[in-house]
Coordinates of C-alpha atoms in Angstrom, one line a residue:
X499 CA -1.3 -19.7 -113.1
X500 CA -1.5 -21.8 -116.3
X501 CA 1.4 -20.4 -118.3
X502 CA 4.3 -17.9 -118.1
X503 CA 5.2 -16.4 -121.5
X504 CA 8.4 -14.4 -121.5
X505 CA 11.6 -13.5 -123.3
X506 CA 14.8 -11.7 -122.6
X507 CA 15.6 -8.8 -125.0
X508 CA 15.3 -10.3 -128.6
X509 CA 15.8 -13.9 -127.4
X510 CA 13.6 -16.9 -127.6
X511 CA 10.0 -16.6 -126.4
X512 CA 9.1 -19.2 -123.7
X513 CA 5.7 -20.5 -122.7
X514 CA 6.4 -22.3 -119.5
X515 CA 4.0 -24.5 -117.5
X516 CA 6.2 -24.3 -114.5
X517 CA 8.3 -21.4 -113.4
X518 CA 12.0 -21.9 -114.1
X519 CA 14.8 -20.8 -111.8
X520 CA 15.9 -18.5 -114.6
X521 CA 12.6 -16.7 -114.6
X522 CA 12.5 -16.4 -110.8
X523 CA 16.0 -14.9 -110.9
X524 CA 15.0 -12.4 -113.6
X525 CA 11.9 -11.3 -111.7
X526 CA 13.9 -10.9 -108.5
X527 CA 16.8 -9.0 -110.1
X528 CA 16.4 -5.2 -109.5
X529 CA 18.6 -4.4 -112.5
X530 CA 16.2 -6.1 -114.9
X531 CA 13.5 -4.0 -116.5
X532 CA 10.2 -6.0 -116.7
X533 CA 8.1 -5.0 -119.6
X534 CA 4.5 -6.1 -119.9
X535 CA 1.2 -4.9 -121.5
X536 CA -1.2 -3.8 -118.7
X537 CA 1.8 -4.5 -116.4
X538 CA -0.2 -4.2 -113.2
X539 CA -1.7 -7.6 -113.9
X540 CA 1.7 -9.2 -114.2
X541 CA 2.9 -7.3 -111.2
X542 CA 0.0 -8.8 -109.1
X543 CA 0.8 -12.3 -110.3
X544 CA 4.5 -11.9 -109.5
X545 CA 3.7 -10.5 -106.0
X546 CA 0.7 -12.7 -105.0
X547 CA 1.1 -15.9 -106.9
X548 CA 4.9 -16.3 -107.1
X549 CA 5.6 -14.5 -103.8
X550 CA 8.3 -12.3 -105.3
X551 CA 8.5 -8.7 -103.9
X552 CA 7.7 -6.1 -106.6
X553 CA 9.3 -2.7 -106.9
X554 CA 7.3 -0.4 -109.3
X555 CA 10.5 1.3 -110.5
X556 CA 11.5 -2.0 -112.2
X557 CA 8.3 -2.3 -114.3
X558 CA 7.2 -0.8 -117.6
X559 CA 3.7 -0.8 -119.1
X560 CA 3.4 -0.7 -122.9
X561 CA -0.4 0.1 -122.6
X562 CA 0.6 3.3 -120.7
X563 CA 3.2 3.9 -123.3
X564 CA 0.6 3.5 -126.1
X565 CA -1.8 5.9 -124.4
X566 CA 0.9 8.6 -124.0
X567 CA 1.7 8.5 -127.7
X568 CA -1.9 8.7 -128.7
X569 CA -2.4 5.1 -129.6
X570 CA -5.2 2.6 -128.5
X571 CA -4.5 0.7 -125.3
X572 CA -5.7 -2.6 -126.5
X573 CA -2.7 -4.7 -127.6
X574 CA -4.6 -6.0 -130.7
X575 CA -5.6 -2.5 -131.7
X576 CA -2.1 -1.2 -130.9
X577 CA -0.6 -3.9 -133.1
X578 CA -2.9 -2.9 -135.9
X579 CA -2.0 0.8 -135.5
X580 CA 1.7 0.1 -135.5
X581 CA 1.5 -2.5 -138.2
X582 CA 3.3 -5.1 -136.2
X583 CA 2.7 -8.9 -136.1
X584 CA -1.1 -9.3 -135.6
X585 CA -2.3 -10.5 -132.2
X586 CA -3.8 -14.1 -132.3
X587 CA -7.5 -14.7 -131.6
X588 CA -8.6 -15.6 -128.1
X589 CA -10.4 -18.9 -128.6
X590 CA -7.7 -21.1 -127.0
X591 CA -7.0 -18.6 -124.2
X592 CA -10.7 -18.5 -123.3
X593 CA -11.0 -22.3 -123.5
X594 CA -8.5 -22.8 -120.7
X595 CA -8.8 -19.5 -118.7
X596 CA -12.5 -19.3 -118.2
X597 CA -14.7 -21.9 -116.5
X598 CA -17.7 -23.3 -118.1
X599 CA -21.1 -24.0 -116.5
X600 CA -22.2 -27.6 -116.6
X601 CA -25.3 -29.4 -115.4
X602 CA -25.3 -32.6 -113.4
X603 CA -27.9 -35.2 -112.5
X604 CA -30.8 -34.4 -110.2
X605 CA -30.0 -34.7 -106.6
X606 CA -32.6 -35.2 -103.8
X607 CA -32.4 -31.6 -102.7
X608 CA -32.6 -30.1 -106.2
X609 CA -35.8 -28.1 -106.4
X610 CA -36.0 -27.8 -110.2
X611 CA -34.4 -31.0 -111.3
X612 CA -30.8 -29.9 -112.0
X613 CA -27.9 -28.4 -110.2
X614 CA -25.2 -26.5 -111.9
X615 CA -21.5 -26.1 -111.3
X616 CA -18.3 -25.1 -113.1
X617 CA -15.4 -27.1 -114.5
X618 CA -12.2 -26.1 -116.0
X619 CA -10.9 -27.4 -119.3
X620 CA -7.4 -29.0 -119.0
X621 CA -4.6 -29.8 -121.4
X622 CA -5.4 -33.5 -121.0
X623 CA -8.9 -32.9 -122.3
X624 CA -7.7 -30.7 -125.2
X625 CA -4.1 -31.5 -126.0
X626 CA -4.1 -29.9 -129.5
X627 CA -5.8 -26.8 -128.3
X628 CA -3.3 -26.6 -125.4
X629 CA -0.4 -26.3 -127.8
X630 CA -2.2 -23.6 -129.7
X631 CA -2.8 -21.8 -126.4
X632 CA 1.0 -21.9 -125.8
X633 CA 1.5 -20.4 -129.2
X634 CA -1.0 -17.7 -128.4
X635 CA 0.9 -16.9 -125.2
X636 CA 4.2 -16.7 -127.1
X637 CA 2.5 -14.5 -129.7
X638 CA 1.4 -12.0 -127.1
X639 CA 5.0 -11.5 -126.0
X640 CA 6.2 -11.2 -129.7
X641 CA 3.5 -8.6 -130.5
X642 CA 4.1 -6.6 -127.3
X643 CA 7.9 -6.6 -127.8
X644 CA 7.5 -5.3 -131.4
X645 CA 5.1 -2.5 -130.2
X646 CA 7.5 -1.6 -127.4
X647 CA 10.4 -1.3 -129.8
X648 CA 8.4 0.7 -132.4
X649 CA 7.4 3.4 -129.8
X650 CA 9.9 5.7 -128.3
X651 CA 10.7 5.6 -124.6
X652 CA 8.5 7.6 -122.3
X653 CA 9.9 11.0 -121.2
X654 CA 11.1 11.1 -117.5
X655 CA 8.0 12.8 -116.1
X656 CA 5.8 10.1 -117.7
X657 CA 7.9 7.3 -116.3
X658 CA 7.3 8.9 -112.9
X659 CA 3.6 9.2 -113.5
X660 CA 3.4 5.6 -114.6
X661 CA 5.2 4.4 -111.5
X662 CA 2.9 6.5 -109.3
X663 CA 0.0 4.8 -111.0
X664 CA 1.4 1.4 -110.1
X665 CA 1.8 2.4 -106.5
X666 CA -1.7 4.0 -106.2
X667 CA -3.4 0.9 -107.5
X668 CA -1.3 -1.4 -105.4
X669 CA -1.9 0.7 -102.2
X670 CA -5.6 0.6 -102.7
X671 CA -8.5 2.7 -101.3
X672 CA -9.9 1.6 -98.0
X673 CA -13.7 1.3 -98.4
X674 CA -16.2 1.0 -95.6
X675 CA -18.5 -1.6 -97.0
X676 CA -20.7 -1.7 -93.8
X677 CA -21.5 2.0 -94.2
X678 CA -22.0 1.5 -97.9
X679 CA -24.5 -1.3 -97.3
X680 CA -26.4 0.9 -94.8
X681 CA -26.6 3.7 -97.3
X682 CA -27.7 1.2 -100.0
X683 CA -30.5 -0.1 -97.7
X684 CA -31.8 3.5 -97.2
X685 CA -31.6 4.1 -100.9
X686 CA -33.6 0.9 -101.6
X687 CA -36.2 2.0 -99.2
X688 CA -36.5 5.3 -101.1
X689 CA -36.8 3.4 -104.3
X690 CA -39.6 1.1 -102.9
X691 CA -41.6 4.0 -101.5
X692 CA -41.1 5.9 -104.8
X693 CA -42.5 3.0 -106.7
X694 CA -45.6 2.7 -104.5
X695 CA -46.3 6.4 -104.7
X696 CA -45.8 6.5 -108.4
X697 CA -48.3 3.7 -108.9
X698 CA -50.9 5.0 -106.5
X699 CA -50.7 8.7 -107.3
X700 CA -49.8 8.7 -111.0
X701 CA -50.6 5.2 -112.3
X702 CA -46.9 4.5 -113.2
X703 CA -46.2 0.8 -113.0
X704 CA -42.5 1.0 -113.7
X705 CA -40.6 4.2 -113.0
X706 CA -37.7 3.0 -115.1
X707 CA -39.9 3.0 -118.2
X708 CA -39.2 6.2 -120.1
X709 CA -42.5 5.9 -122.0
X710 CA -44.6 5.4 -118.8
X711 CA -42.9 8.4 -117.1
X712 CA -43.3 10.7 -120.1
X713 CA -46.9 9.7 -120.5
X714 CA -47.6 10.4 -116.8
X715 CA -45.9 13.8 -117.1
X716 CA -48.0 14.5 -120.2
X717 CA -51.1 13.9 -118.2
X718 CA -49.8 16.4 -115.6
X719 CA -49.2 19.0 -118.3
X720 CA -45.4 18.6 -118.4
X721 CA -43.7 18.0 -121.7
X722 CA -40.1 16.8 -121.8
X723 CA -38.2 15.3 -124.8
X724 CA -35.6 13.8 -122.4
X725 CA -35.7 12.7 -118.8
X726 CA -31.9 13.3 -118.5
X727 CA -31.3 15.7 -115.5
X728 CA -29.1 17.9 -117.6
X729 CA -31.7 18.3 -120.3
X730 CA -34.8 19.1 -118.2
X731 CA -34.2 22.8 -118.5
X732 CA -35.2 23.4 -114.9
X733 CA -38.5 21.6 -115.0
X734 CA -39.3 20.1 -111.6
X735 CA -42.1 17.7 -110.8
X736 CA -42.8 15.1 -108.2
X737 CA -42.8 12.4 -110.9
X738 CA -39.2 13.3 -111.8
X739 CA -38.2 13.2 -108.2
X740 CA -39.7 9.7 -107.9
X741 CA -38.0 8.5 -111.1
X742 CA -34.6 9.7 -109.8
X743 CA -35.1 7.9 -106.5
X744 CA -36.1 4.6 -108.3
X745 CA -33.1 4.6 -110.6
X746 CA -30.6 4.4 -107.8
X747 CA -27.7 4.8 -110.3
X748 CA -25.4 6.5 -107.7
X749 CA -25.9 3.6 -105.3
X750 CA -25.1 0.9 -107.7
X751 CA -21.5 1.7 -106.9
X752 CA -22.0 -0.2 -103.6
X753 CA -22.7 -3.4 -105.4
X754 CA -19.6 -2.8 -107.6
X755 CA -17.5 -2.2 -104.5
X756 CA -18.6 -5.6 -103.1
X757 CA -17.4 -7.3 -106.3
X758 CA -14.0 -5.5 -106.3
X759 CA -13.1 -5.2 -102.6
X760 CA -10.1 -7.2 -101.4
X761 CA -9.8 -9.2 -98.2
X762 CA -8.1 -6.4 -96.4
X763 CA -11.0 -4.0 -97.1
X764 CA -9.3 -2.1 -99.9
X765 CA -10.4 -1.6 -103.5
X766 CA -7.5 -1.8 -105.9
X767 CA -6.9 -1.1 -109.6
X768 CA -9.4 1.8 -109.7
X769 CA -7.2 4.4 -111.5
X770 CA -6.1 4.5 -115.1
X771 CA -2.8 6.3 -115.7
X772 CA -3.0 8.5 -118.7
X773 CA -6.7 7.8 -118.9
X774 CA -7.4 11.1 -120.7
X775 CA -5.8 12.7 -123.7
X776 CA -4.3 15.4 -121.4
X777 CA -2.6 12.7 -119.3
X778 CA -4.9 13.0 -116.3
X779 CA -6.0 9.8 -114.5
X780 CA -9.4 8.4 -115.2
X781 CA -11.3 5.9 -113.0
X782 CA -12.9 2.5 -113.6
X783 CA -14.7 -0.1 -111.5
X784 CA -16.4 1.6 -108.7
X785 CA -15.6 5.0 -110.3
X786 CA -14.3 6.6 -107.1
X787 CA -13.6 9.8 -108.9
X788 CA -17.3 10.3 -109.6
X789 CA -18.9 10.3 -106.1
X790 CA -21.3 13.1 -105.4
X791 CA -19.7 16.2 -103.7
X792 CA -20.6 16.9 -100.1
X793 CA -22.6 20.1 -100.0
X794 CA -24.3 19.8 -96.6
X795 CA -23.1 18.3 -93.2
X796 CA -22.9 14.5 -93.3
X797 CA -22.2 11.8 -90.7
X798 CA -21.3 8.1 -90.9
X799 CA -24.1 7.5 -88.4
X800 CA -26.6 8.5 -91.2
X801 CA -28.8 10.1 -88.5
X802 CA -29.2 13.4 -90.3
X803 CA -30.1 12.3 -93.8
X804 CA -32.7 14.8 -95.1
X805 CA -33.5 13.5 -98.5
X806 CA -32.4 11.4 -101.4
X807 CA -29.9 13.8 -102.8
X808 CA -28.4 14.3 -99.3
X809 CA -28.1 10.6 -99.0
X810 CA -26.0 10.5 -102.2
X811 CA -23.5 12.9 -100.6
X812 CA -22.8 10.3 -97.9
X813 CA -21.2 8.0 -100.3
X814 CA -17.8 9.8 -100.1
X815 CA -17.7 8.8 -96.4
X816 CA -17.2 5.2 -97.4
X817 CA -13.6 6.2 -98.4
X818 CA -11.9 6.3 -95.1
X819 CA -8.6 5.8 -93.2
X820 CA -8.5 2.7 -90.9
X821 CA -6.5 3.0 -87.8
X822 CA -3.6 3.9 -87.3
X823 CA -3.9 5.9 -90.6
X824 CA -5.2 9.4 -91.3
X825 CA -6.8 10.5 -94.5
X826 CA -4.9 13.5 -95.9
X827 CA -6.4 15.2 -98.9
X828 CA -5.4 18.4 -100.7
X829 CA -5.9 20.0 -104.1
X830 CA -4.2 22.7 -106.1
X831 CA -6.4 25.7 -105.6
X832 CA -7.8 27.1 -108.9
X833 CA -4.8 25.7 -110.7
X834 CA -6.3 25.9 -114.2
X835 CA -7.2 29.6 -113.7
X836 CA -3.7 30.2 -112.4
X837 CA -2.1 28.5 -115.4
X838 CA -4.2 30.3 -117.9
X839 CA -3.3 33.6 -116.3
X840 CA 0.3 32.6 -116.4
X841 CA 0.1 31.6 -120.1
X842 CA -1.7 34.8 -121.0
X843 CA 0.7 36.9 -118.9
X844 CA -2.4 38.6 -117.4
X845 CA -0.9 40.7 -114.7
X846 CA -4.0 41.6 -112.6
X847 CA -4.9 37.9 -112.4
X848 CA -1.4 36.9 -111.4
X849 CA -1.3 39.6 -108.8
X850 CA -4.7 38.5 -107.4
X851 CA -3.5 34.9 -107.0
X852 CA -0.2 36.1 -105.5
X853 CA -2.1 38.1 -102.9
X854 CA -4.6 35.3 -102.2
X855 CA -7.5 37.5 -103.3
X856 CA -10.9 36.2 -104.4
X857 CA -10.5 35.9 -108.2
X858 CA -14.3 35.8 -108.7
X859 CA -14.7 39.2 -107.0
X860 CA -11.8 40.7 -108.8
X861 CA -13.2 39.5 -112.1
X862 CA -16.6 40.9 -111.3
X863 CA -15.1 44.3 -110.5
X864 CA -13.5 44.5 -113.9
X865 CA -16.6 43.2 -115.7
X866 CA -19.0 45.6 -114.1
X867 CA -16.7 48.6 -113.4
X868 CA -17.4 48.3 -109.6
X869 CA -14.6 49.3 -107.2
X870 CA -15.4 46.6 -104.7
X871 CA -17.3 43.3 -104.9
X872 CA -17.7 40.9 -102.0
X873 CA -19.2 37.5 -101.5
X874 CA -22.6 38.9 -100.6
X875 CA -23.1 40.7 -103.9
X876 CA -24.9 39.2 -106.9
X877 CA -22.1 40.4 -109.2
X878 CA -19.7 38.0 -107.5
X879 CA -21.9 35.0 -108.5
X880 CA -21.9 36.3 -112.1
X881 CA -18.1 36.6 -111.9
X882 CA -17.8 33.1 -110.6
X883 CA -19.9 31.6 -113.3
X884 CA -18.0 33.5 -116.0
X885 CA -14.7 32.4 -114.6
X886 CA -15.7 28.8 -114.5
X887 CA -17.3 28.6 -117.9
X888 CA -15.7 31.1 -120.2
X889 CA -11.9 30.7 -119.9
X890 CA -11.6 28.2 -122.8
X891 CA -13.7 30.1 -125.3
X892 CA -17.1 28.8 -124.1
X893 CA -20.3 30.8 -124.5
X894 CA -23.9 30.3 -123.6
X895 CA -23.7 26.5 -124.0
X896 CA -20.7 26.3 -121.6
X897 CA -22.5 28.2 -118.9
X898 CA -25.6 26.0 -119.4
X899 CA -23.5 23.0 -118.7
X900 CA -21.8 24.3 -115.5
X901 CA -24.6 26.5 -114.1
X902 CA -28.0 25.7 -115.7
X903 CA -29.9 27.3 -112.8
X904 CA -27.9 30.5 -113.1
X905 CA -28.7 30.7 -116.9
X906 CA -32.4 30.1 -116.3
X907 CA -32.5 32.7 -113.5
X908 CA -30.6 35.4 -115.4
X909 CA -32.1 34.8 -118.8
X910 CA -30.2 34.4 -122.1
X911 CA -30.0 38.1 -122.7
X912 CA -28.4 38.9 -119.4
X913 CA -26.0 35.9 -119.7
X914 CA -24.9 37.0 -123.2
X915 CA -24.1 40.4 -121.7
X916 CA -22.1 38.8 -118.9
X917 CA -20.1 36.8 -121.6
X918 CA -19.4 40.0 -123.5
X919 CA -18.3 41.8 -120.3
X920 CA -16.0 38.9 -119.3
X921 CA -14.3 38.9 -122.7
X922 CA -13.9 42.6 -122.7
X923 CA -12.3 42.4 -119.3
X924 CA -9.9 39.6 -120.4
X925 CA -8.4 40.6 -123.8
X926 CA -5.2 38.7 -123.0
X927 CA -7.0 35.3 -122.7
X928 CA -9.1 35.9 -125.8
X929 CA -6.0 36.8 -127.7
X930 CA -4.4 33.5 -126.4
X931 CA -7.1 31.5 -128.1
X932 CA -6.4 33.1 -131.4
X933 CA -2.6 32.8 -131.0
X934 CA -2.8 29.1 -130.2
X935 CA -5.0 28.2 -133.2
X936 CA -2.9 30.4 -135.5
X937 CA 0.4 28.7 -134.5
X938 CA -1.1 25.2 -134.7
X939 CA -2.2 26.0 -138.3
X940 CA 1.2 27.4 -139.0
X941 CA 2.8 24.1 -137.8
X942 CA 0.5 22.2 -140.2
X943 CA 1.8 24.3 -143.1
X944 CA 5.4 24.7 -142.2
X945 CA 6.1 21.5 -140.1
X946 CA 7.3 23.4 -137.0
X947 CA 6.4 26.4 -134.9
X948 CA 7.7 27.9 -131.7
X949 CA 5.1 29.6 -129.4
X950 CA 5.8 31.8 -126.4
X951 CA 2.9 32.2 -123.9
X952 CA 4.1 34.3 -121.0
X953 CA 7.0 32.5 -119.4
X954 CA 6.0 29.2 -121.1
X955 CA 7.7 28.1 -124.3
X956 CA 6.0 25.5 -126.5
X957 CA 7.3 23.8 -129.6
X958 CA 4.9 22.4 -132.2
X959 CA 6.0 19.8 -134.8
X960 CA 3.9 18.2 -137.5
X961 CA 5.0 15.4 -139.9
X962 CA 1.9 15.3 -142.1
X963 CA 0.1 12.8 -139.8
X964 CA 0.8 13.6 -136.2
X965 CA 1.0 17.0 -134.5
X966 CA 3.2 17.0 -131.4
X967 CA 2.7 19.8 -128.9
X968 CA 5.7 19.8 -126.7
X969 CA 5.2 21.1 -123.1
X970 CA 7.7 22.8 -120.8
X971 CA 7.7 19.7 -118.4
X972 CA 9.4 17.6 -121.0
X973 CA 6.5 15.7 -122.4
X974 CA 4.1 16.3 -125.2
X975 CA 0.5 16.0 -126.3
X976 CA 0.0 13.9 -129.5
X977 CA -2.8 14.8 -131.9
X978 CA -3.0 11.9 -134.3
X979 CA -4.5 12.4 -137.7
X980 CA -4.6 16.2 -137.3
X981 CA -5.9 17.9 -140.4
X982 CA -8.3 20.5 -141.8
X983 CA -11.6 19.1 -142.7
X984 CA -13.7 20.3 -145.7
X985 CA -15.1 23.1 -143.5
X986 CA -11.7 24.4 -142.6
X987 CA -11.9 23.1 -139.0
X988 CA -9.0 21.3 -137.3
X989 CA -9.8 17.7 -136.6
X990 CA -7.9 14.9 -134.8
X991 CA -8.5 11.3 -133.6
X992 CA -8.6 10.5 -129.9
X993 CA -8.1 6.9 -128.7
X994 CA -8.2 7.7 -125.0
X995 CA -11.8 6.4 -124.7
X996 CA -10.4 2.9 -125.1
X997 CA -12.7 2.0 -128.0
X998 CA -11.7 0.1 -131.1
X999 CA -12.2 3.1 -133.3
X1000 CA -11.0 6.6 -132.2
X1001 CA -13.3 9.5 -131.5
X1002 CA -13.2 12.3 -134.0
X1003 CA -12.5 15.6 -132.1
X1004 CA -12.6 19.2 -133.3
X1005 CA -9.8 21.5 -132.2
X1006 CA -9.7 25.2 -132.0
X1007 CA -7.8 27.8 -129.9
X1008 CA -10.2 27.5 -126.9
X1009 CA -10.1 23.7 -126.7
X1010 CA -6.3 23.7 -127.4
X1011 CA -5.9 26.0 -124.4
X1012 CA -8.0 23.7 -122.3
X1013 CA -5.9 20.7 -123.4
X1014 CA -2.5 22.3 -122.6
X1015 CA -3.8 23.9 -119.4
X1016 CA -5.1 20.6 -118.0
X1017 CA -2.0 18.8 -119.2
X1018 CA 0.3 21.4 -117.6
X1019 CA -1.8 21.2 -114.4
X1020 CA -1.4 17.5 -114.3
X1021 CA 2.3 17.8 -114.7
X1022 CA 2.4 20.2 -111.8
X1023 CA 0.5 17.6 -109.7
X1024 CA 2.9 14.8 -110.8
X1025 CA 5.9 17.0 -109.8
X1026 CA 4.3 17.5 -106.3
X1027 CA 3.6 13.7 -105.9
X1028 CA 7.2 12.9 -107.0
X1029 CA 8.6 15.2 -104.3
X1030 CA 6.3 13.8 -101.6
X1031 CA 7.3 10.3 -102.7
X1032 CA 11.0 11.3 -102.6
X1033 CA 10.8 12.3 -98.9
X1034 CA 11.5 8.6 -98.2
X1035 CA 8.8 8.7 -95.6
X1036 CA 7.5 5.2 -95.4
X1037 CA 4.4 6.4 -93.5
X1038 CA 2.9 8.2 -96.6
X1039 CA 0.9 6.2 -99.1
X1040 CA -0.8 7.8 -102.1
X1041 CA -4.1 6.0 -102.7
X1042 CA -5.9 8.2 -105.3
X1043 CA -6.2 11.3 -107.3
X1044 CA -9.1 13.3 -108.8
X1045 CA -8.0 15.9 -111.4
X1046 CA -6.0 18.4 -109.2
X1047 CA -6.6 16.6 -105.9
X1048 CA -4.4 13.9 -104.2
X1049 CA -5.4 11.4 -101.5
X1050 CA -2.9 10.0 -99.0
X1051 CA -3.0 7.6 -96.1
X1052 CA -0.5 8.7 -93.4
X1053 CA 0.4 6.1 -90.8
X1054 CA 0.7 7.4 -87.2
X1055 CA 0.3 10.9 -88.5
X1056 CA 1.3 14.1 -86.9
X1057 CA -0.5 17.4 -86.6
X1058 CA 1.5 19.0 -89.4
X1059 CA 0.9 16.3 -92.0
X1060 CA -1.4 18.6 -94.0
X1061 CA 1.3 21.3 -93.9
X1062 CA 3.8 18.9 -95.5
X1063 CA 1.6 18.5 -98.5
X1064 CA 0.6 22.1 -98.7
X1065 CA 4.3 23.2 -98.5
X1066 CA 5.1 21.0 -101.5
X1067 CA 2.1 22.4 -103.4
X1068 CA 3.4 25.9 -102.9
X1069 CA 7.0 25.2 -103.8
X1070 CA 8.3 26.8 -107.1
X1071 CA 8.5 24.4 -110.1
X1072 CA 11.8 24.6 -112.2
X1073 CA 10.0 24.4 -115.5
X1074 CA 7.2 26.9 -114.6
X1075 CA 9.1 30.0 -113.6
X1076 CA 6.8 32.6 -112.1
X1077 CA 3.8 30.3 -111.7
X1078 CA 2.3 30.7 -108.2
X1079 CA 0.6 27.6 -106.9
X1080 CA -1.3 27.0 -103.7
X1081 CA -2.9 24.0 -102.0
X1082 CA -5.9 23.6 -99.8
X1083 CA -7.0 20.5 -98.0
X1084 CA -7.9 18.6 -94.8
X1085 CA -7.0 15.8 -92.5
X1086 CA -9.8 13.5 -91.3
X1087 CA -10.8 9.9 -90.8
X1088 CA -13.0 10.0 -93.9
X1089 CA -13.2 11.7 -97.3
X1090 CA -15.3 14.6 -96.2
X1091 CA -14.9 17.0 -99.1

């Protein structure tokens, strides 16, 4: 550690080359709130470099705070958005914090004449720059402190979610790197064989060349504007199979895991709290949230791998529970559909969920006027696709995204008929789209609006620049720069992608329903995680989350461990009166979902 820059309240900002007794005492004091930007870094330094125990309850992250209020996470961009003191440039920081590569004279064992190594610049080498580096470090604290003061405190539920994020990233995800390497070796073998076949059979020298692949397809009578899987419109050809096998994109995660894995076999820092505009966690690094789902039986022995796509499904097995732990995983069953039904006060839907009925079959019965639909009937598949794709106002394009094969098989005419039938069978939800957009526009004109959706009460406030959509859980969604464009559409600016400039997003009743439903569902999940954490059971460790799913490691687990989690998932929530929730999950040695 080169420097520790810090301050107490509004006091002097220090940039210490050695850690003072005062700073040690402050870091150890459980009554002192430690505020930092991207606080997990400072927490790691405190824990692993200084050897001071870290309690996540004592720390606060201004990057998380910025994300919640709809600002950019980067401190430099945040300072610009809040018009605080500008953040200094990084030249001096990089001069001392990054090594540089240097050459040295030829040694006898040097094959090409030179060997290369790395050296670190020191304050003795660059005394003037060192003083500027200390000024830079002090400036970071000044800027961060101003940003912290300019933003309001996080609501209680977000302070809980922030702390849970700290704990998840500290606990880490055990990753079986040996299994990962075996999977990667098989994937590389697929890629090598694909390259040989492509060259011998189709004259393709490089399967990663879009031009060569498209020209080969053209010779085969296949015309594609894009090789993207989602844009192939159901076109299948051996060349496309070979291209997919050669790309190996899914298996590049193994190399990333090698870079990020810690000495104890865990990957840490993989989850970004408030990574999406709705508050959901996103992932980074190995992107553990994006592993292919398991659709067929898999085994860590890899003795039943059928094909390339089946091999991809084995990647989830790399996430595992080392002894004496068990991997306990559960998700909130159809939580978004339950929340939408609750918002819309749609009685038949709420009754179906309360009675644990198959919502896809019940929906198909209403759509087609059939007294009974079971899982063997084609109408049930139509009901399922409609339920998954149409709840947020989607149409043909939405169904193409979630079920392209279904759209191709049915044909556009049949699919449009299904869309009309679903909307006719669900007038409450369609009305909810219109109500949400109407009241959002009312808030833009009048400054405030109160909205009642079933048992949920929302308050919308607009100050001419920012629209705040207050949720029953006690937090809000922030729509910065919300306005009507020249075409009369609602538009806002979303910083959640982490870029320098925000993404311009359109907003209407359907997307607004999607936003508040996903936000509400995330809040339900946080409430469950909080209750599990409050059990004071030191054997339970939360290690990850994917949308409405939670991962735990349970040490010396018992047979009823899953029931503990499912019981919490079914428990009534004080701020969601009448919402019926249910969980589903498994206990295993590996992530087998």
